[in-house]
CSV table of N, CA, C and O in Angstrom, one decimal:
chain,number,residue,atom,x,y,z
P,227,MET,N,129.0,75.9,155.5
P,227,MET,CA,130.4,75.9,155.1
P,227,MET,C,131.2,76.6,156.2
P,227,MET,O,130.8,77.7,156.6
P,228,LYS,N,132.3,76.1,156.6
P,228,LYS,CA,133.1,76.8,157.5
P,228,LYS,C,134.3,77.5,156.8
P,228,LYS,O,134.9,76.9,155.9
P,229,PRO,N,134.6,78.7,157.3
P,229,PRO,CA,135.7,79.4,156.7
P,229,PRO,C,137.0,78.8,157.1
P,229,PRO,O,137.2,78.3,158.2
P,230,GLY,N,138.0,78.8,156.1
P,230,GLY,CA,139.3,78.3,156.4
P,230,GLY,C,140.2,79.5,156.9
P,230,GLY,O,139.7,80.6,157.1
P,231,LYS,N,141.4,79.2,157.2
P,231,LYS,CA,142.3,80.2,157.8
P,231,LYS,C,142.6,81.3,156.8
P,231,LYS,O,143.0,82.4,157.2
P,232,ASN,N,142.5,81.1,155.5
P,232,ASN,CA,142.8,82.1,154.5
P,232,ASN,C,141.6,82.8,154.0
P,232,ASN,O,141.7,83.7,153.1
P,233,ASP,N,140.4,82.4,154.4
P,233,ASP,CA,139.2,83.0,153.9
P,233,ASP,C,139.0,84.4,154.6
P,233,ASP,O,139.2,84.5,155.8
P,234,ARG,N,138.7,85.4,153.8
P,234,ARG,CA,138.5,86.7,154.3
P,234,ARG,C,137.0,87.1,154.4
P,234,ARG,O,136.2,86.7,153.5
P,235,LYS,N,136.7,87.8,155.5
P,235,LYS,CA,135.3,88.2,155.6
P,235,LYS,C,135.2,89.7,155.2
P,235,LYS,O,136.1,90.5,155.6
P,236,HIS,N,134.3,90.0,154.3
P,236,HIS,CA,134.1,91.4,153.9
P,236,HIS,C,132.9,92.0,154.5
P,236,HIS,O,131.8,91.5,154.5
P,237,GLN,N,133.1,93.2,155.1
P,237,GLN,CA,132.0,93.9,155.8
P,237,GLN,C,131.3,94.8,154.9
P,237,GLN,O,131.9,95.7,154.2
P,238,VAL,N,130.0,94.6,154.7
P,238,VAL,CA,129.2,95.4,153.8
P,238,VAL,C,127.9,95.8,154.5
P,238,VAL,O,127.3,95.0,155.2
P,239,LEU,N,127.6,97.1,154.4
P,239,LEU,CA,126.4,97.6,155.0
P,239,LEU,C,125.3,97.7,153.9
P,239,LEU,O,125.5,98.3,152.9
P,240,ILE,N,124.2,97.0,154.2
P,240,ILE,CA,123.1,97.0,153.3
P,240,ILE,C,121.9,97.5,154.1
P,240,ILE,O,121.5,96.8,155.1
P,241,ALA,N,121.3,98.6,153.7
P,241,ALA,CA,120.2,99.1,154.5
P,241,ALA,C,119.2,99.7,153.6
P,241,ALA,O,119.3,99.8,152.4
P,242,GLY,N,118.1,100.1,154.2
P,242,GLY,CA,117.0,100.8,153.5
P,242,GLY,C,116.3,100.0,152.4
P,242,GLY,O,116.0,98.8,152.6
P,243,ALA,N,116.1,100.6,151.2
P,243,ALA,CA,115.4,100.0,150.1
P,243,ALA,C,116.2,98.8,149.6
P,243,ALA,O,115.6,97.8,149.2
P,244,GLU,N,117.5,98.8,149.6
P,244,GLU,CA,118.3,97.7,149.1
P,244,GLU,C,118.0,96.4,150.0
P,244,GLU,O,117.8,95.4,149.5
P,245,LEU,N,118.0,96.6,151.3
P,245,LEU,CA,117.7,95.5,152.2
P,245,LEU,C,116.3,95.0,152.0
P,245,LEU,O,116.1,93.8,152.0
P,246,ARG,N,115.3,95.9,151.9
P,246,ARG,CA,113.9,95.4,151.7
P,246,ARG,C,113.8,94.6,150.5
P,246,ARG,O,113.2,93.5,150.5
P,247,GLU,N,114.4,95.1,149.4
P,247,GLU,CA,114.3,94.3,148.1
P,247,GLU,C,115.1,93.0,148.2
P,247,GLU,O,114.6,92.0,147.6
P,248,LEU,N,116.2,93.0,148.9
P,248,LEU,CA,117.0,91.8,149.0
P,248,LEU,C,116.3,90.7,149.8
P,248,LEU,O,116.3,89.5,149.5
P,249,LYS,N,115.6,91.2,150.8
P,249,LYS,CA,114.8,90.2,151.7
P,249,LYS,C,113.6,89.6,150.9
P,249,LYS,O,113.2,88.5,151.2
P,250,ARG,N,113.1,90.3,149.9
P,250,ARG,CA,112.0,89.7,149.1
P,250,ARG,C,112.5,88.7,148.1
P,250,ARG,O,111.6,87.9,147.6
P,251,LEU,N,113.8,88.6,147.8
P,251,LEU,CA,114.3,87.7,146.8
P,251,LEU,C,114.3,86.2,147.4
P,251,LEU,O,114.5,86.0,148.6
P,252,ASP,N,114.2,85.3,146.5
P,252,ASP,CA,114.3,83.9,146.8
P,252,ASP,C,115.7,83.4,146.4
P,252,ASP,O,115.9,83.3,145.2
P,253,MET,N,116.6,83.1,147.3
P,253,MET,CA,118.0,82.7,146.9
P,253,MET,C,118.1,81.2,147.0
P,253,MET,O,118.0,80.6,148.0
P,254,PRO,N,118.4,80.6,145.8
P,254,PRO,CA,118.6,79.2,145.8
P,254,PRO,C,120.0,78.7,146.3
P,254,PRO,O,121.0,79.4,146.1
P,255,GLU,N,120.0,77.6,147.1
P,255,GLU,CA,121.2,77.0,147.5
P,255,GLU,C,122.2,78.1,148.1
P,255,GLU,O,123.3,78.2,147.6
P,256,SER,N,121.8,78.8,149.1
P,256,SER,CA,122.6,79.9,149.6
P,256,SER,C,123.5,79.6,150.8
P,256,SER,O,124.0,80.5,151.4
P,257,LEU,N,123.5,78.3,151.2
P,257,LEU,CA,124.4,77.9,152.4
P,257,LEU,C,124.1,78.7,153.6
P,257,LEU,O,125.1,79.1,154.3
P,258,GLY,N,122.9,78.9,153.9
P,258,GLY,CA,122.5,79.7,155.1
P,258,GLY,C,122.5,81.2,155.0
P,258,GLY,O,122.1,81.9,155.9
P,259,LEU,N,122.9,81.7,153.9
P,259,LEU,CA,122.9,83.1,153.6
P,259,LEU,C,121.5,83.7,153.7
P,259,LEU,O,121.3,84.8,154.2
P,260,ASP,N,120.5,83.0,153.2
P,260,ASP,CA,119.2,83.5,153.2
P,260,ASP,C,118.7,83.7,154.6
P,260,ASP,O,118.0,84.7,154.9
P,261,ARG,N,119.0,82.8,155.5
P,261,ARG,CA,118.6,83.0,156.9
P,261,ARG,C,119.3,84.2,157.6
P,261,ARG,O,118.8,84.9,158.4
P,262,ARG,N,120.6,84.3,157.2
P,262,ARG,CA,121.4,85.5,157.8
P,262,ARG,C,120.8,86.8,157.3
P,262,ARG,O,120.7,87.7,158.0
P,263,ILE,N,120.4,86.8,156.0
P,263,ILE,CA,119.9,88.1,155.5
P,263,ILE,C,118.5,88.3,156.1
P,263,ILE,O,118.1,89.5,156.4
P,264,GLU,N,117.7,87.3,156.3
P,264,GLU,CA,116.4,87.5,156.9
P,264,GLU,C,116.5,88.1,158.3
P,264,GLU,O,115.7,88.9,158.7
P,265,ARG,N,117.5,87.6,159.1
P,265,ARG,CA,117.7,88.1,160.4
P,265,ARG,C,118.4,89.5,160.5
P,265,ARG,O,118.3,90.2,161.4
P,266,TYR,N,119.1,89.8,159.4
P,266,TYR,CA,119.9,91.1,159.3
P,266,TYR,C,118.9,92.3,159.3
P,266,TYR,O,117.9,92.3,158.6
P,267,GLN,N,119.3,93.3,160.1
P,267,GLN,CA,118.4,94.5,160.2
P,267,GLN,C,119.0,95.7,159.6
P,267,GLN,O,118.3,96.7,159.5
P,268,GLY,N,120.2,95.7,159.1
P,268,GLY,CA,120.8,96.8,158.4
P,268,GLY,C,121.4,97.9,159.3
P,268,GLY,O,121.7,99.0,158.8
P,269,LYS,N,121.6,97.6,160.6
P,269,LYS,CA,122.1,98.6,161.5
P,269,LYS,C,123.7,98.5,161.5
P,269,LYS,O,124.3,99.5,161.7
P,270,ARG,N,124.2,97.3,161.3
P,270,ARG,CA,125.7,97.1,161.3
P,270,ARG,C,126.0,96.4,160.0
P,270,ARG,O,125.1,95.9,159.3
P,271,SER,N,127.3,96.4,159.7
P,271,SER,CA,127.7,95.7,158.5
P,271,SER,C,127.6,94.2,158.6
P,271,SER,O,127.7,93.7,159.7
P,272,ILE,N,127.2,93.6,157.5
P,272,ILE,CA,127.1,92.1,157.5
P,272,ILE,C,128.4,91.6,157.0
P,272,ILE,O,129.0,92.1,156.0
P,273,GLY,N,128.9,90.5,157.6
P,273,GLY,CA,130.2,89.9,157.1
P,273,GLY,C,129.9,88.9,156.0
P,273,GLY,O,129.1,87.9,156.2
P,274,LEU,N,130.5,89.0,154.9
P,274,LEU,CA,130.2,88.1,153.7
P,274,LEU,C,131.6,87.5,153.3
P,274,LEU,O,132.6,88.2,153.1
P,275,TYR,N,131.6,86.2,153.2
P,275,TYR,CA,132.8,85.5,152.6
P,275,TYR,C,132.6,85.5,151.1
P,275,TYR,O,131.6,85.9,150.6
P,276,ARG,N,133.6,84.9,150.5
P,276,ARG,CA,133.7,84.9,149.0
P,276,ARG,C,132.4,84.1,148.5
P,276,ARG,O,131.8,84.5,147.5
P,277,TRP,N,132.1,83.0,149.1
P,277,TRP,CA,131.0,82.2,148.6
P,277,TRP,C,129.6,82.9,148.8
P,277,TRP,O,128.7,82.7,148.0
P,278,ASP,N,129.6,83.7,149.8
P,278,ASP,CA,128.4,84.6,150.0
P,278,ASP,C,128.2,85.6,148.9
P,278,ASP,O,127.2,85.8,148.4
P,279,LEU,N,129.4,86.2,148.6
P,279,LEU,CA,129.4,87.2,147.5
P,279,LEU,C,129.0,86.6,146.2
P,279,LEU,O,128.2,87.1,145.4
P,280,ASP,N,129.6,85.4,146.0
P,280,ASP,CA,129.2,84.6,144.7
P,280,ASP,C,127.7,84.4,144.6
P,280,ASP,O,127.1,84.6,143.6
P,281,CYS,N,127.2,83.9,145.7
P,281,CYS,CA,125.7,83.6,145.7
P,281,CYS,C,124.9,84.9,145.5
P,281,CYS,O,124.0,84.9,144.7
P,282,LEU,N,125.2,85.9,146.2
P,282,LEU,CA,124.5,87.2,146.0
P,282,LEU,C,124.6,87.8,144.6
P,282,LEU,O,123.6,88.2,144.0
P,283,LEU,N,125.8,87.7,144.1
P,283,LEU,CA,126.0,88.3,142.7
P,283,LEU,C,125.3,87.4,141.7
P,283,LEU,O,124.7,88.0,140.8
P,284,ALA,N,125.3,86.1,141.9
P,284,ALA,CA,124.6,85.3,140.9
P,284,ALA,C,123.1,85.5,141.0
P,284,ALA,O,122.4,85.7,139.9
P,285,THR,N,122.5,85.7,142.2
P,285,THR,CA,121.1,85.9,142.3
P,285,THR,C,120.7,87.3,141.8
P,285,THR,O,119.7,87.5,141.1
P,286,LEU,N,121.5,88.3,142.1
P,286,LEU,CA,121.3,89.6,141.7
P,286,LEU,C,121.4,89.8,140.2
P,286,LEU,O,120.8,90.6,139.5
P,287,SER,N,122.3,89.0,139.6
P,287,SER,CA,122.5,89.0,138.1
P,287,SER,C,121.2,88.6,137.4
P,287,SER,O,120.9,89.2,136.4
P,288,LEU,N,120.6,87.6,137.9
P,288,LEU,CA,119.3,87.2,137.3
P,288,LEU,C,118.3,88.2,137.4
P,288,LEU,O,117.5,88.4,136.5
P,289,VAL,N,118.2,89.0,138.5
P,289,VAL,CA,117.2,90.0,138.7
P,289,VAL,C,117.6,91.2,137.7
P,289,VAL,O,116.7,91.7,137.0
P,290,VAL,N,118.8,91.6,137.6
P,290,VAL,CA,119.3,92.7,136.8
P,290,VAL,C,119.0,92.4,135.3
P,290,VAL,O,118.6,93.3,134.6
P,291,GLU,N,119.1,91.1,134.9
P,291,GLU,CA,118.9,90.7,133.5
P,291,GLU,C,117.4,90.6,133.2
P,291,GLU,O,117.0,90.4,132.1
P,292,GLY,N,116.5,90.7,134.3
P,292,GLY,CA,115.1,90.7,134.1
P,292,GLY,C,114.5,89.3,134.1
P,292,GLY,O,113.4,89.1,133.6
P,293,ARG,N,115.2,88.3,134.6
P,293,ARG,CA,114.7,87.0,134.6
P,293,ARG,C,113.8,86.6,135.8
P,293,ARG,O,113.2,85.6,135.8
P,294,ASP,N,113.7,87.6,136.7
P,294,ASP,CA,112.8,87.3,137.9
P,294,ASP,C,111.5,88.2,137.7
P,294,ASP,O,111.5,89.4,137.8
P,295,PRO,N,110.4,87.6,137.3
P,295,PRO,CA,109.2,88.3,137.0
P,295,PRO,C,108.5,88.9,138.3
P,295,PRO,O,107.6,89.7,138.1
P,296,PHE,N,108.9,88.6,139.5
P,296,PHE,CA,108.3,89.0,140.7
P,296,PHE,C,108.9,90.3,141.3
P,296,PHE,O,108.4,90.8,142.3
P,297,VAL,N,109.9,90.9,140.6
P,297,VAL,CA,110.6,92.1,141.1
P,297,VAL,C,110.1,93.2,140.2
P,297,VAL,O,110.0,93.2,139.0
P,298,SER,N,109.6,94.3,140.9
P,298,SER,CA,109.1,95.5,140.2
P,298,SER,C,110.3,96.2,139.5
P,298,SER,O,111.5,96.0,139.8
P,299,SER,N,109.9,97.2,138.7
P,299,SER,CA,111.0,97.9,137.9
P,299,SER,C,111.7,98.8,138.9
P,299,SER,O,113.0,99.0,138.8
P,300,LYS,N,111.1,99.3,139.9
P,300,LYS,CA,111.8,100.1,141.0
P,300,LYS,C,112.7,99.2,141.8
P,300,LYS,O,113.8,99.6,142.1
P,301,GLY,N,112.3,98.0,142.0
P,301,GLY,CA,113.1,97.0,142.7
P,301,GLY,C,114.4,96.6,141.9
P,301,GLY,O,115.4,96.4,142.5
P,302,ILE,N,114.2,96.5,140.6
P,302,ILE,CA,115.3,96.2,139.7
P,302,ILE,C,116.4,97.3,139.8
P,302,ILE,O,117.6,97.0,139.9
P,303,VAL,N,116.0,98.5,139.8
P,303,VAL,CA,116.9,99.6,139.8
P,303,VAL,C,117.7,99.6,141.2
P,303,VAL,O,118.9,99.8,141.2
P,304,THR,N,116.9,99.4,142.3
P,304,THR,CA,117.6,99.3,143.6
P,304,THR,C,118.5,98.1,143.7
P,304,THR,O,119.7,98.3,144.2
P,305,LEU,N,118.1,97.0,143.2
P,305,LEU,CA,119.0,95.8,143.3
P,305,LEU,C,120.2,95.9,142.3
P,305,LEU,O,121.2,95.3,142.5
P,306,LYS,N,120.0,96.6,141.2
P,306,LYS,CA,121.1,96.9,140.3
P,306,LYS,C,122.2,97.7,141.0
P,306,LYS,O,123.4,97.4,140.8
P,307,ALA,N,121.8,98.7,141.8
P,307,ALA,CA,122.8,99.5,142.5
P,307,ALA,C,123.5,98.6,143.5
P,307,ALA,O,124.7,98.7,143.7
P,308,LEU,N,122.8,97.7,144.2
P,308,LEU,CA,123.4,96.8,145.2
P,308,LEU,C,124.3,95.8,144.5
P,308,LEU,O,125.5,95.6,144.9
P,309,HIS,N,123.9,95.3,143.3
P,309,HIS,CA,124.8,94.4,142.5
P,309,HIS,C,126.1,95.1,142.2
P,309,HIS,O,127.2,94.5,142.3
P,310,ASP,N,126.0,96.3,141.7
P,310,ASP,CA,127.2,97.0,141.3
P,310,ASP,C,128.1,97.3,142.5
P,310,ASP,O,129.4,97.2,142.4
P,311,ARG,N,127.6,97.6,143.6
P,311,ARG,CA,128.4,97.8,144.8
P,311,ARG,C,129.0,96.5,145.3
P,311,ARG,O,130.2,96.5,145.6
P,312,LEU,N,128.3,95.4,145.3
P,312,LEU,CA,128.9,94.1,145.7
P,312,LEU,C,129.9,93.6,144.7
P,312,LEU,O,130.9,93.0,145.0
P,313,GLN,N,129.7,93.9,143.4
P,313,GLN,CA,130.7,93.5,142.4
P,313,GLN,C,132.0,94.3,142.6
P,313,GLN,O,133.0,93.8,142.4
P,314,ALA,N,131.9,95.6,143.0
P,314,ALA,CA,133.1,96.4,143.2
P,314,ALA,C,133.9,95.8,144.4
P,314,ALA,O,135.1,95.8,144.4
P,315,VAL,N,133.1,95.4,145.5
P,315,VAL,CA,133.8,94.7,146.6
P,315,VAL,C,134.5,93.5,146.2
P,315,VAL,O,135.7,93.2,146.5
P,316,TYR,N,133.8,92.7,145.4
P,316,TYR,CA,134.4,91.4,144.9
P,316,TYR,C,135.6,91.6,144.0
P,316,TYR,O,136.6,91.0,144.2
P,317,ASP,N,135.5,92.6,143.1
P,317,ASP,CA,136.6,92.8,142.2
P,317,ASP,C,137.8,93.4,142.9
P,317,ASP,O,138.9,93.1,142.6
P,318,ALA,N,137.6,94.2,144.0
P,318,ALA,CA,138.7,94.8,144.7
P,318,ALA,C,139.4,93.7,145.5
P,318,ALA,O,140.6,93.7,145.7
P,319,ALA,N,138.6,92.7,146.0
P,319,ALA,CA,139.2,91.6,146.8
P,319,ALA,C,139.8,90.5,145.9
P,319,ALA,O,140.9,90.0,146.3
P,320,TYR,N,139.2,90.1,144.9
P,320,TYR,CA,139.6,88.9,144.1
P,320,TYR,C,139.9,89.2,142.6
P,320,TYR,O,140.1,88.2,141.9
P,321,GLY,N,139.9,90.4,142.2
P,321,GLY,CA,140.2,90.7,140.8
P,321,GLY,C,138.9,90.7,140.0
P,321,GLY,O,137.9,90.3,140.4
P,322,ALA,N,139.0,91.1,138.8
P,322,ALA,CA,137.9,91.3,137.9
P,322,ALA,C,137.5,90.0,137.2
P,322,ALA,O,136.8,90.0,136.2
P,323,THR,N,137.9,88.8,137.7
P,323,THR,CA,137.6,87.6,137.0
P,323,THR,C,136.4,86.9,137.6
P,323,THR,O,136.1,85.8,137.3
P,324,GLY,N,135.6,87.6,138.4
P,324,GLY,CA,134.5,87.1,139.2
P,324,GLY,C,133.2,86.9,138.3
P,324,GLY,O,133.3,86.9,137.1
P,325,VAL,N,132.1,86.8,139.0
P,325,VAL,CA,130.8,86.5,138.4
P,325,VAL,C,130.4,87.7,137.4
P,325,VAL,O,130.6,88.8,137.6
């Protein structure tokens, strides 16, 4: 998907345990986001568009709700923190009507 002239890119730094747990997840229909996260090393901020945030929030919501049996309890806590942080970025940019 190509960004339009009104699409904004949000810079988010994901590093350490959050990045390790995020790379372990299987993201369905992520429009290339899964490849970008796989190549991402956590040294610089990653640019995420609205559809990237939507995909990440939807995937992380499933994990936080306990629907992914392959994530450990420690991983759930780590990914919950990432979910909350990304939700705050989404809400600040697009209002609280998001995922």
